[in-house]
Coordinates of C-alpha atoms in Angstrom, one line a residue:
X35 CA 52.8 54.6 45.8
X36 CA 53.1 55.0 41.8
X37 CA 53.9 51.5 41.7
X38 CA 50.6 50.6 43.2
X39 CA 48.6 53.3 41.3
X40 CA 50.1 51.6 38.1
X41 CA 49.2 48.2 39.0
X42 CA 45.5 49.3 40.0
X43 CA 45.0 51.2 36.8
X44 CA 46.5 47.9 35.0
X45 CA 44.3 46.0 36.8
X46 CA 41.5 48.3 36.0
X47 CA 42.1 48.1 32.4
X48 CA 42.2 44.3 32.5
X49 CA 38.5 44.1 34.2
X50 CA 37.3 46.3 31.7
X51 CA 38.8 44.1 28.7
X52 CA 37.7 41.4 30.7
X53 CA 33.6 42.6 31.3
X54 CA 33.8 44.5 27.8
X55 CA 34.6 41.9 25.3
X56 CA 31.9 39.1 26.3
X57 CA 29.1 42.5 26.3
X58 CA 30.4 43.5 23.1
X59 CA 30.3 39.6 21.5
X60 CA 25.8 39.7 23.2
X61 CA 25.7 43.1 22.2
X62 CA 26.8 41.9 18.4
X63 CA 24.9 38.9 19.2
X64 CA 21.7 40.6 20.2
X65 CA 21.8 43.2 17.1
X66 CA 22.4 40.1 14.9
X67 CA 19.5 38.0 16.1
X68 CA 17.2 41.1 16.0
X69 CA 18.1 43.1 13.2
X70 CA 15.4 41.7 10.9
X71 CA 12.2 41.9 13.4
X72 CA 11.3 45.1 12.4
X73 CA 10.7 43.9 8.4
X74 CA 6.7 43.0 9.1
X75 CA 6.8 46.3 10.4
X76 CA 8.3 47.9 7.3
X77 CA 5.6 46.0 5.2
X78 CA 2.6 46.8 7.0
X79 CA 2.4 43.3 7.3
X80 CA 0.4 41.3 10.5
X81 CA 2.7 40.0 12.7
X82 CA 3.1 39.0 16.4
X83 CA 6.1 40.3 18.2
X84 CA 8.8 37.6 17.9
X85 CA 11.4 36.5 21.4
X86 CA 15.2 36.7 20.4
X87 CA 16.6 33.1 19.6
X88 CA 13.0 31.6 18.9
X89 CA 11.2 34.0 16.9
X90 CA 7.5 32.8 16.7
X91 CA 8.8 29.5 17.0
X92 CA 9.7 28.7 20.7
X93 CA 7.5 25.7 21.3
X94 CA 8.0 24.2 18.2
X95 CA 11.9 24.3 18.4
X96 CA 11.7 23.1 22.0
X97 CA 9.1 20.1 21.2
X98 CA 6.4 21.4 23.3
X99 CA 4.2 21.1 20.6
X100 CA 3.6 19.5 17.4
X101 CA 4.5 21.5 13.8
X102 CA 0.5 20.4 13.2
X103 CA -0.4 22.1 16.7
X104 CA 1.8 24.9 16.6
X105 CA 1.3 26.1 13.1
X106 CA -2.9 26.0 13.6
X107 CA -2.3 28.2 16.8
X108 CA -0.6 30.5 14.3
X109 CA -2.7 30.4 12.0
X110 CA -5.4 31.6 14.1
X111 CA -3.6 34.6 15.8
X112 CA -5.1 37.2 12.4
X113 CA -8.3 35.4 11.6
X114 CA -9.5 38.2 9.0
X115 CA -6.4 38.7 7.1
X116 CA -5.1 36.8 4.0
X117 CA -1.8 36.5 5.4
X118 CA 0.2 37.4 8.2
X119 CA 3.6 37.2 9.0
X120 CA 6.0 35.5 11.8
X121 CA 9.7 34.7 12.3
X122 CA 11.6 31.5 12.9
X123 CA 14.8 32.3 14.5
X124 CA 15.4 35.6 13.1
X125 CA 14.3 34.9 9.6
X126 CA 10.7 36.6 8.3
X127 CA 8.2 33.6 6.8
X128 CA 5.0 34.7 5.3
X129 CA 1.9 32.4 6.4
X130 CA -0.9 32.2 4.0
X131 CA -4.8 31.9 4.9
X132 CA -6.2 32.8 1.5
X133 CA -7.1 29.5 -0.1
X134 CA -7.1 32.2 -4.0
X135 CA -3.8 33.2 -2.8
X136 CA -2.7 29.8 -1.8
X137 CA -4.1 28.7 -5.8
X138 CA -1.9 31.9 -7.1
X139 CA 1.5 30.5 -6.1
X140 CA 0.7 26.9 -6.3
X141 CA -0.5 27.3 -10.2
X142 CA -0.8 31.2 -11.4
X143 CA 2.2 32.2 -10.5
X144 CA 4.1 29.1 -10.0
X145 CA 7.3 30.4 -12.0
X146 CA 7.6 32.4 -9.1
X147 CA 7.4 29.6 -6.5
X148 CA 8.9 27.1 -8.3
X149 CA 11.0 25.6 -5.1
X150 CA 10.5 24.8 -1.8
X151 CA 14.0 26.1 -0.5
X152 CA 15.7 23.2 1.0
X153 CA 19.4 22.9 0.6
X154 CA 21.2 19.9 -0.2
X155 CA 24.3 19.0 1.3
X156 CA 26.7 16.8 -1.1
X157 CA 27.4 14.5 2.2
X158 CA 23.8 13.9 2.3
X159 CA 23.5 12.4 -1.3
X160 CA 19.9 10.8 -0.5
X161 CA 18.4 13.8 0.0
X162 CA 19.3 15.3 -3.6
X163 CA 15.8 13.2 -4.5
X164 CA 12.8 14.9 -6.6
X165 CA 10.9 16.7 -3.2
X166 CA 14.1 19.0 -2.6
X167 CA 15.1 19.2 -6.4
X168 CA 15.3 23.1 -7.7
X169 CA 15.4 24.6 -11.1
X170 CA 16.0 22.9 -13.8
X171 CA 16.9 19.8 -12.4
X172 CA 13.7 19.5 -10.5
X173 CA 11.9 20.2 -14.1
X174 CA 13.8 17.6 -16.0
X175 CA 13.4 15.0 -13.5
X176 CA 10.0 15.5 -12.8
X177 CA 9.3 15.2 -16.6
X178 CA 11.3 11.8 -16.5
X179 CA 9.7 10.5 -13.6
X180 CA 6.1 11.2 -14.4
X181 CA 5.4 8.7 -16.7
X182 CA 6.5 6.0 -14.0
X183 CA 3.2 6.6 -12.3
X184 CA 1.2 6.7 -15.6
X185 CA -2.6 4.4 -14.5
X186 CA -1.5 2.1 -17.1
X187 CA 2.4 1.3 -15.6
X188 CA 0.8 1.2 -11.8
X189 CA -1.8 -1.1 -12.9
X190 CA 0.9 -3.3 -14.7
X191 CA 2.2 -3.9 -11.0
X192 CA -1.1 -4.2 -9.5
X193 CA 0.2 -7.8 -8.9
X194 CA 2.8 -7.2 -6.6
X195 CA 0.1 -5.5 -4.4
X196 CA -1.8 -8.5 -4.3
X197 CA 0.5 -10.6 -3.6
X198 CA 1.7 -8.6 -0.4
X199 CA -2.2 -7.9 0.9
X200 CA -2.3 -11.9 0.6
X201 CA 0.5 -12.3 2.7
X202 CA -0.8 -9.1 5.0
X203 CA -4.4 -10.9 5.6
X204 CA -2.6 -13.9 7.1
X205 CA -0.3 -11.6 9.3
X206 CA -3.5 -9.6 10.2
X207 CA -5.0 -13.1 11.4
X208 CA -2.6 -14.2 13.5
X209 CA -2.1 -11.0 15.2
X210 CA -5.8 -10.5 16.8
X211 CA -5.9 -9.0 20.1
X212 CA -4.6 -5.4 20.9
X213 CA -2.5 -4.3 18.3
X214 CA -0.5 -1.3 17.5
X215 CA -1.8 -1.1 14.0
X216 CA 0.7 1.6 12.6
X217 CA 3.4 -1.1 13.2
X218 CA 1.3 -3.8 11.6
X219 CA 0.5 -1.7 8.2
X220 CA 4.4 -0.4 8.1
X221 CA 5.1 -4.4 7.4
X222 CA 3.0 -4.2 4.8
X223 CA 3.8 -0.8 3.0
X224 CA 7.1 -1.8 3.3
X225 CA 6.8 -5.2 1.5
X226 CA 4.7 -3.2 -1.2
X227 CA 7.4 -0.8 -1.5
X228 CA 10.3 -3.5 -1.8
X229 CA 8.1 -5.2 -3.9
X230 CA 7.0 -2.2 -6.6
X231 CA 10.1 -0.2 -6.1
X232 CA 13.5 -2.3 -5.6
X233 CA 12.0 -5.8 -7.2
X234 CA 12.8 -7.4 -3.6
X235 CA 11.2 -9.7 -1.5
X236 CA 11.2 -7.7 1.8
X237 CA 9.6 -10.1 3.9
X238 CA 9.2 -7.3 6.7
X239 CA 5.9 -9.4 7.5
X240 CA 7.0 -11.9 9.1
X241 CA 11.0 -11.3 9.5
X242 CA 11.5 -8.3 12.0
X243 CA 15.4 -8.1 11.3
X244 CA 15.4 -7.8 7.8
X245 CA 17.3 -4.7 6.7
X246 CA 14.4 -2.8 5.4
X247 CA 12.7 -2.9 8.2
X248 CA 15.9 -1.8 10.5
X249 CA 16.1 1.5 8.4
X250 CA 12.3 1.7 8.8
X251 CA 12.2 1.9 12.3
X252 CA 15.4 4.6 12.1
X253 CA 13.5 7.0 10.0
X254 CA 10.5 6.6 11.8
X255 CA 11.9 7.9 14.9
X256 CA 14.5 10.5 14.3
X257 CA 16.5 12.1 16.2
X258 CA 15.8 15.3 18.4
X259 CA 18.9 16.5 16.7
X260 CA 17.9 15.2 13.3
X261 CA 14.6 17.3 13.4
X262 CA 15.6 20.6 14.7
X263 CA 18.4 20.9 11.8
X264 CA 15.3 19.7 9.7
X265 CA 14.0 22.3 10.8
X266 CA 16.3 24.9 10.8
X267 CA 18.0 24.3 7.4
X268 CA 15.7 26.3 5.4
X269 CA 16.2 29.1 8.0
X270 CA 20.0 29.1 8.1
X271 CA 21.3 27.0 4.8
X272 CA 24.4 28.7 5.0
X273 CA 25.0 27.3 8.0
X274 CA 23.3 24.3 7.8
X275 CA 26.2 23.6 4.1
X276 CA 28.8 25.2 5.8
X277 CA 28.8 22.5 9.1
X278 CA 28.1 19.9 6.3
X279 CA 24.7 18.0 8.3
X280 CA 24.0 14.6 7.5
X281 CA 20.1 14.9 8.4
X282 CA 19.6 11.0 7.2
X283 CA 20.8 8.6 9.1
X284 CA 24.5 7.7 8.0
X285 CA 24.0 4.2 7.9
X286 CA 20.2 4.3 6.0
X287 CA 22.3 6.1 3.5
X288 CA 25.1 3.5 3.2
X289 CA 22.2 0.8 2.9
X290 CA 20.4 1.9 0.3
X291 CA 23.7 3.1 -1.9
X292 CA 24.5 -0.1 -1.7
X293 CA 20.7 -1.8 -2.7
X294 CA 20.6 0.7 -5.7
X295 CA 23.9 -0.7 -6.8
X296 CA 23.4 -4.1 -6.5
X297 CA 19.7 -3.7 -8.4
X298 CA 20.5 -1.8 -11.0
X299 CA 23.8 -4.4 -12.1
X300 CA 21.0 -6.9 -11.7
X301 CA 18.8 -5.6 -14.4
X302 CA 21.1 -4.6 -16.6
X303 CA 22.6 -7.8 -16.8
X304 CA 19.3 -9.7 -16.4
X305 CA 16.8 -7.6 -18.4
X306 CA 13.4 -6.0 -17.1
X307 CA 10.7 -8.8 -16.2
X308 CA 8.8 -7.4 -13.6
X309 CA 7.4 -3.9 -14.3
X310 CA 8.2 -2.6 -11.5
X311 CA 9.8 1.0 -10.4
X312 CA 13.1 -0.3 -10.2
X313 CA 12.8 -2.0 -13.9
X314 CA 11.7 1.7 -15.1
X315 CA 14.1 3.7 -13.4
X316 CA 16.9 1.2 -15.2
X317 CA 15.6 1.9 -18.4
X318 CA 15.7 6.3 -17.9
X319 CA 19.1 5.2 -17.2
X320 CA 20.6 3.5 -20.3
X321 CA 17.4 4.9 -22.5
X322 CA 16.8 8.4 -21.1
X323 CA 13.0 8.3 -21.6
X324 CA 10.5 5.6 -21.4
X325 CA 9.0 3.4 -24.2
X326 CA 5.4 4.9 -25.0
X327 CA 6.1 7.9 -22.7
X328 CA 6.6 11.7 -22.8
X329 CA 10.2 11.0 -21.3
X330 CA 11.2 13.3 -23.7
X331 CA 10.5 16.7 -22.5
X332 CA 7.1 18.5 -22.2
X333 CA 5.5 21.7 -20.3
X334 CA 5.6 22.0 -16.4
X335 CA 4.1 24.7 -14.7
X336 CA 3.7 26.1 -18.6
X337 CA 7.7 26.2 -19.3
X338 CA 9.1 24.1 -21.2
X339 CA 11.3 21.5 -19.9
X340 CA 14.7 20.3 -21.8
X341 CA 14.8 16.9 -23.5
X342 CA 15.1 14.2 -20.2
X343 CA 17.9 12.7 -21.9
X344 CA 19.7 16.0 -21.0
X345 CA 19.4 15.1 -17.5
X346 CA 21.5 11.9 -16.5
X347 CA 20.0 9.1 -14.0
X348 CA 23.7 8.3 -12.3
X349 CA 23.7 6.0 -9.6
X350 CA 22.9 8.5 -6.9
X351 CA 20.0 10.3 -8.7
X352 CA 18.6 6.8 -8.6
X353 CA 19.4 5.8 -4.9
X354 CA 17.6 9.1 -4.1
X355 CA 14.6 8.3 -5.7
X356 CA 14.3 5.0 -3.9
X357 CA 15.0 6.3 -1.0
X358 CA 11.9 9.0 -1.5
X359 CA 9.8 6.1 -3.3
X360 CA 10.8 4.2 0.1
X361 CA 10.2 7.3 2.8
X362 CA 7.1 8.8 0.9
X363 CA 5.4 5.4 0.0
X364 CA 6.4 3.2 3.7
X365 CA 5.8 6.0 5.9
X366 CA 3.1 8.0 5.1
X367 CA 1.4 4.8 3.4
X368 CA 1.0 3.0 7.0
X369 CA 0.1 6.4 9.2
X370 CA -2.5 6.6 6.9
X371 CA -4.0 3.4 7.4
X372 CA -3.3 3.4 11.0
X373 CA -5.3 6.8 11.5
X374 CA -7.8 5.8 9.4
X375 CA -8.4 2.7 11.2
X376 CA -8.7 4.5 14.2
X377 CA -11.7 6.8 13.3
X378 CA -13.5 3.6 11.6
X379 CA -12.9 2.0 15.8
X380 CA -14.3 5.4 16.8
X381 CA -17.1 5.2 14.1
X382 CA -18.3 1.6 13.8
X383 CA -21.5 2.5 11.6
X384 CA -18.7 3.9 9.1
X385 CA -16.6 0.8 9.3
X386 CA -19.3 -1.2 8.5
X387 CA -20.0 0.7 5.6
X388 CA -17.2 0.2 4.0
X389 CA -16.9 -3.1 4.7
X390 CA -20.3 -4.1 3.3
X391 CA -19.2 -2.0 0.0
X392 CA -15.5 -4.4 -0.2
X393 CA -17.6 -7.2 0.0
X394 CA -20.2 -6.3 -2.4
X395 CA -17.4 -5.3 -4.9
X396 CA -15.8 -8.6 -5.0
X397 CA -18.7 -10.7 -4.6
X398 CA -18.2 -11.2 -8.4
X399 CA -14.5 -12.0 -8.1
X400 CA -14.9 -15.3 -5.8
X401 CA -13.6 -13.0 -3.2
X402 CA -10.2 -11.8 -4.6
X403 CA -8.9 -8.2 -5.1
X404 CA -8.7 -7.3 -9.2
X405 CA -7.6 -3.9 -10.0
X406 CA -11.3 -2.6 -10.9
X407 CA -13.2 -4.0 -8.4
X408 CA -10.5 -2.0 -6.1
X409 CA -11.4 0.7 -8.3
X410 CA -15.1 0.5 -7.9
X411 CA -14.9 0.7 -3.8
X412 CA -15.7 4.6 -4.0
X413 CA -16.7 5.1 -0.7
X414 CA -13.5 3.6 0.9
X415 CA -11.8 6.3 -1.0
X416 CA -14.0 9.5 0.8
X417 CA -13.1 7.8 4.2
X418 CA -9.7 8.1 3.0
X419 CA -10.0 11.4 1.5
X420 CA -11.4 12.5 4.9
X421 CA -8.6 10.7 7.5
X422 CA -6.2 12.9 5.1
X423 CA -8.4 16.1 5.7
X424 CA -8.3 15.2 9.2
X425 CA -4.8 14.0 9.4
X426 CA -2.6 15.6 6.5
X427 CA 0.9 13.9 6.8
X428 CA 2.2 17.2 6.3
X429 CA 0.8 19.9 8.4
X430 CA 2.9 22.4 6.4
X431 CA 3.8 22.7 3.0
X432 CA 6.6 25.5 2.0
X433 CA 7.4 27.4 -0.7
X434 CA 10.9 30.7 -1.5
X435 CA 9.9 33.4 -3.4
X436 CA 12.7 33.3 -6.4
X437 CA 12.1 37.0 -7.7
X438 CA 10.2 39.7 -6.2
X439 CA 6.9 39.0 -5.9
X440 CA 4.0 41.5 -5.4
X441 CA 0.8 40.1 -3.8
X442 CA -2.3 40.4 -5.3
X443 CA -4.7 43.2 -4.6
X444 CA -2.1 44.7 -2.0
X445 CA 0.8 46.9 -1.8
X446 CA 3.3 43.9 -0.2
X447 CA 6.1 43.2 -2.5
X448 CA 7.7 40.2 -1.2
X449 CA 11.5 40.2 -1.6
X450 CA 13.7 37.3 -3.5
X451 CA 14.6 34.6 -1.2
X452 CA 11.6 35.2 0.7
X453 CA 9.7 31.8 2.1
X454 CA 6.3 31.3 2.0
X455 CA 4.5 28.7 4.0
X456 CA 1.0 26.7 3.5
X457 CA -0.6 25.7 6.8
X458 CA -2.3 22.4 5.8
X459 CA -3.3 21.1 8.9
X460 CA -4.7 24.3 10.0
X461 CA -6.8 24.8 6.8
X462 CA -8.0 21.5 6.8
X463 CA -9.5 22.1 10.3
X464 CA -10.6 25.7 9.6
X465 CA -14.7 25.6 10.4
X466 CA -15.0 28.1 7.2
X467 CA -14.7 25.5 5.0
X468 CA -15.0 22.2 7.0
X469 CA -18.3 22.9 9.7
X470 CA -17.2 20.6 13.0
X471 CA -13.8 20.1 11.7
X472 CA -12.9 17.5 14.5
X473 CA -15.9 14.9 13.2
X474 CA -15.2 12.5 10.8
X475 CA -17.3 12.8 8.0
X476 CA -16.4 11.1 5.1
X477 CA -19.2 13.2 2.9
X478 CA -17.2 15.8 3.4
X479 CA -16.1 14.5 -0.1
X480 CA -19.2 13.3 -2.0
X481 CA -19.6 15.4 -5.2
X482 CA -21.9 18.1 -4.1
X483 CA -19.4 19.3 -1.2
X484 CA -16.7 19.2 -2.8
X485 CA -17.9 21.2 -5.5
X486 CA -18.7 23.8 -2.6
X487 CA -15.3 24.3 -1.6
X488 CA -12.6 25.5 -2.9
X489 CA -9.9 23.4 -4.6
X490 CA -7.4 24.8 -2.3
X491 CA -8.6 24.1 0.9
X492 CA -7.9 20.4 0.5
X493 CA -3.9 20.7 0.4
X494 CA -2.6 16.8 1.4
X495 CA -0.7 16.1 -2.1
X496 CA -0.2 19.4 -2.5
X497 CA -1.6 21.3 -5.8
X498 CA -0.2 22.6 -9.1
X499 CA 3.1 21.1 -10.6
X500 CA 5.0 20.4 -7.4
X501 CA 2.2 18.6 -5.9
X502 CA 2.0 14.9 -5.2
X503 CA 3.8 12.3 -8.2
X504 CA 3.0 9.2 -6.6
X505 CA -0.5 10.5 -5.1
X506 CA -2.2 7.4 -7.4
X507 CA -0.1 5.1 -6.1
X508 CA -0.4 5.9 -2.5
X509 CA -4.0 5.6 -2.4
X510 CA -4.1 2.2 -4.2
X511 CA -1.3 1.2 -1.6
X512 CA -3.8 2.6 1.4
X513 CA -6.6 1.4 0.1
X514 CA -5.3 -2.1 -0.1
X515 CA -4.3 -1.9 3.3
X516 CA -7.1 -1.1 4.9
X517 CA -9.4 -3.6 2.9
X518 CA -6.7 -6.1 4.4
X519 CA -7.9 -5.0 7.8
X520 CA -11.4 -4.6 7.0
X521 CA -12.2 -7.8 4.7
X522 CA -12.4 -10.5 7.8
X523 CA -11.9 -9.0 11.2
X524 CA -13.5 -6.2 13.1
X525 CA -11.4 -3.1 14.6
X526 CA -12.8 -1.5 18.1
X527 CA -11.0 0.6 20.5
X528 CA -9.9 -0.6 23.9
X529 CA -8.1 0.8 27.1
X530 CA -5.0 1.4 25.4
X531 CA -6.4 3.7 22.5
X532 CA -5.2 7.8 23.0
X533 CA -8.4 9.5 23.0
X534 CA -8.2 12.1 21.9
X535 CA -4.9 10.9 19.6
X536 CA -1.6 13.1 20.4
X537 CA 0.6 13.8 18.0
X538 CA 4.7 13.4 18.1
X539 CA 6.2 16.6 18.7
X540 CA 9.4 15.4 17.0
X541 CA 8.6 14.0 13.8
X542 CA 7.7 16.2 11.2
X543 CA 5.0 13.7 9.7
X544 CA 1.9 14.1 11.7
X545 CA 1.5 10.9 13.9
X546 CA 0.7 9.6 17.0
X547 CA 2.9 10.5 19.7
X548 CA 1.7 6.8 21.8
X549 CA 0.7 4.8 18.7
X550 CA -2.8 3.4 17.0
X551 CA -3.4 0.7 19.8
X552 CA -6.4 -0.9 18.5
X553 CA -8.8 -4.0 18.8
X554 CA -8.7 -6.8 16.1
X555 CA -11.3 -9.6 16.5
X556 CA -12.4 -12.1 13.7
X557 CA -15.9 -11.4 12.3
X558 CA -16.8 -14.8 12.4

């Protein structure tokens, strides 16, 4: 009888060991995941009650909706306060709504909000490029870079744009029918970009199997895996370091390594002759500021940067840049001209607007582009102006508090370390300062309106010292594309064409979720 009562209390103790250890790991679990959703609280902050493992964030981290989609929803949960705030995962986030306050830490008190929070992993060496860049190797590169996208050094390549919309109207020709323009325009940005950034003959137009176009496609469509750690990272970068993510594909990043290598021995042995990025980024290497340029230091955000020879252009520093140059100027180059085309087959009274404008402004040119008649086609750049109003590559832009930071006019002190976000997308369709948001009207951005609005409502290169480098260059590159398009055919929707247009609800880029299937018939 004691033997038994000794087993049963042994086997007593070893169910409890057994039900008590997995409640205390949830229990530790649970306090964990929860312990911060009372700071809004603490604050007196707006917030909406947050769900353990998701925060505020469920259906964006399950892809049931779009970050575009999901942050707007947000954005109209407190539509009379200034800001509000949510959680993703268990971390706090502060949204803004106040376009002043938005101004404040994108100019006023940029020291503040000087970077956007995103860690970089040493086994992902192609993201250590300008866009994640903090401190003061953000400033000194910025202050070299700069000067690459001076008017007078883009218009030097003006060129090599040419010569690829040439090649792009002949592509365009033989491709009539129904079209999935986004693909059609990514040959063509990506030509440009080979052209003006890596000095290479691409020839994505017309071969599909170059290389450049292979690592197109795989950053085009990433991963479900690839996105939630992009998404995550800035919420858990200790975790994100510590597990050592590659968030670029492995073998992108072994390609362009190896194009940056083989480029840069090439100049330096051949000499610059093409005045292209690649020539430029060469010459901050051995000369550590450019000829005629402010390469050697200079005010950002009203500090003073340290002389750019300070900061050395290795091999890597350079491959990042490409790679950015390549991501920023292929990608959001060719969605661009693929959602504008689509409103223009939407709106044909607009398309032929701006086709009777291209034709008038190189009626004087026997028909070819020149970098001022391009320049003269004003109305082309409000329709663009408006697709980006409409469509703003990123919905989202994001910004960590590096000191604490009281807000204006209130009693909330925002703690160091704290992120801040800027809904774009939402802003940009907020009927306060765009009436109808969801027509396109390109006078949106005729002079009078825009001098109605303020200059922070209109967020799609970003403001203040962090915003867009290469903004110049982008728009020549869209703009060239879509007179491409526009000069000799006609664009019209057809049974294929989303209408309305869903977005992807795994790419961070706002794009279409089906593609831009349009119509292209000749004019003639």
């Amino acid at each position: 009888m004691e033997y038994l009562l000794t087993m049963s209390g042994t086997l007593m103790k070893d169910l409890m060991h057994l039900f008590l250890l997995p409640g205390l790991i949830l229990g530790t679990l649970y306090l964990y995941l929860t312990a911060t959703f009372d700071f809004w609280l603490k604050l007196n902050v707006p917030f909406k009650k947050p769900t353990i493992l998701f925060g505020n964030f469920r259906d964006l981290l399950l892809f049931r909706k779009s970050q575009a989609e999901g942050v707007k929803e947000m954005y109209n949960w407190f539509p009379d306060s200034r800001f509000f705030g949510v959680f993703r995962v268990r971390s706090p986030i502060l949204i803004l709504r106040d376009p002043e306050l938005i101004k404040a830490i994108n100019v006023k008190d940029f020291s503040c909000f000087t970077n956007r929070g995103i860690p970089v992993n040493s086994q992902d060496p192609l993201s250590a490029h300008l866009f994640n860049l903090e401190g003061k190797k953000w400033k000194g590169l910025r202050s070299k870079l700069t000067p690459l996208f001076s008017s007078c050094k883009i218009k030097r390549m003006f060129y090599l744009l040419v010569e690829c919309h040439e090649k792009f109207e002949k592509l365009i020709d033989a491709s009539r029918g129904v079209v999935e323009v986004r693909g059609l325009a990514a040959k063509f940005s990506i030509d440009v970009i080979g052209s003006c950034a890596f000095g290479i003959q691409m020839n994505a137009l017309t071969n599909e199997e170059s290389e450049f176009h292979k690592a197109a496609i795989k950053l085009s469509r990433p991963s479900y895996k690839s996105t939630l750690w992009r998404m995550l990272r800035t919420s858990m970068p200790r975790f994100y370091k510590l597990l050592g993510v590659q968030v670029i594909n492995p073998e992108v990043t072994v390609f362009f390594k190896e194009v940056v290598s083989q480029m840069i021995k090439q100049r330096e042995e051949e000499g610059g002759k093409r005045h292209d990025f690649m020539d430029l980024l060469v010459e901050l290497k051995n000369k550590g500021f450019l000829e005629g340029d402010y390469g050697n230091g200079g005010e950002i955000g009203g500090e003073k940067v340290e002389r750019a020879e300070d900061i050395v252009l290795d091999e890597n520093i350079i491959a990042a840049q490409a790679f950015v140059f390549f991501v920023a100027g292929h990608e959001t180059s060719s969605t661009t001209i693929a959602f504008c085309l689509y409103e223009l087959a939407l709106n044909p009274e607009i398309q032929t607007k701006v086709r009777e404008e291209i034709l008038d402004a190189i009626v004087g040119t026997d028909g070819k582009l020149t970098y001022e008649a391009v320049q003269d086609i004003k109305y082309l750049d409000k329709v663009l102006l408006e697709t980006l109003r409409k469509y703003p590559l990123a919905p989202l832009l994001s910004r960590r508090c590096e000191y604490p930071y009281k807000i204006p006019e209130t009693d909330v002190e925002l703690p160091a370390g704290m992120r801040v976000v800027i809904p774009v997308y939402a802003i940009h369709h907020d009927p306060q300062y765009y009436p109808s948001p969801d027509t396109f009207d390109p006078e949106r951005f005729n002079d009078e309106n825009k001098a109605k609005r303020h200059t922070h409502t209109f967020l799609s290169f970003g403001e203040g010292p962090r915003g867009c480098l290469g903004m110049k260059f982008a728009l020549l590159q869209t703009k060239i594309g879509v007179i491409s398009f526009l000069l000799h055919h006609k664009i019209e929707i057809n049974d294929k064409t989303a209408v309305p247009i869903k977005f992807s609800r795994r790419n961070l880029v706002t794009t279409s979720e089906t593609g831009f299937w349009l119509t292209l018939s000749s004019l003639e």
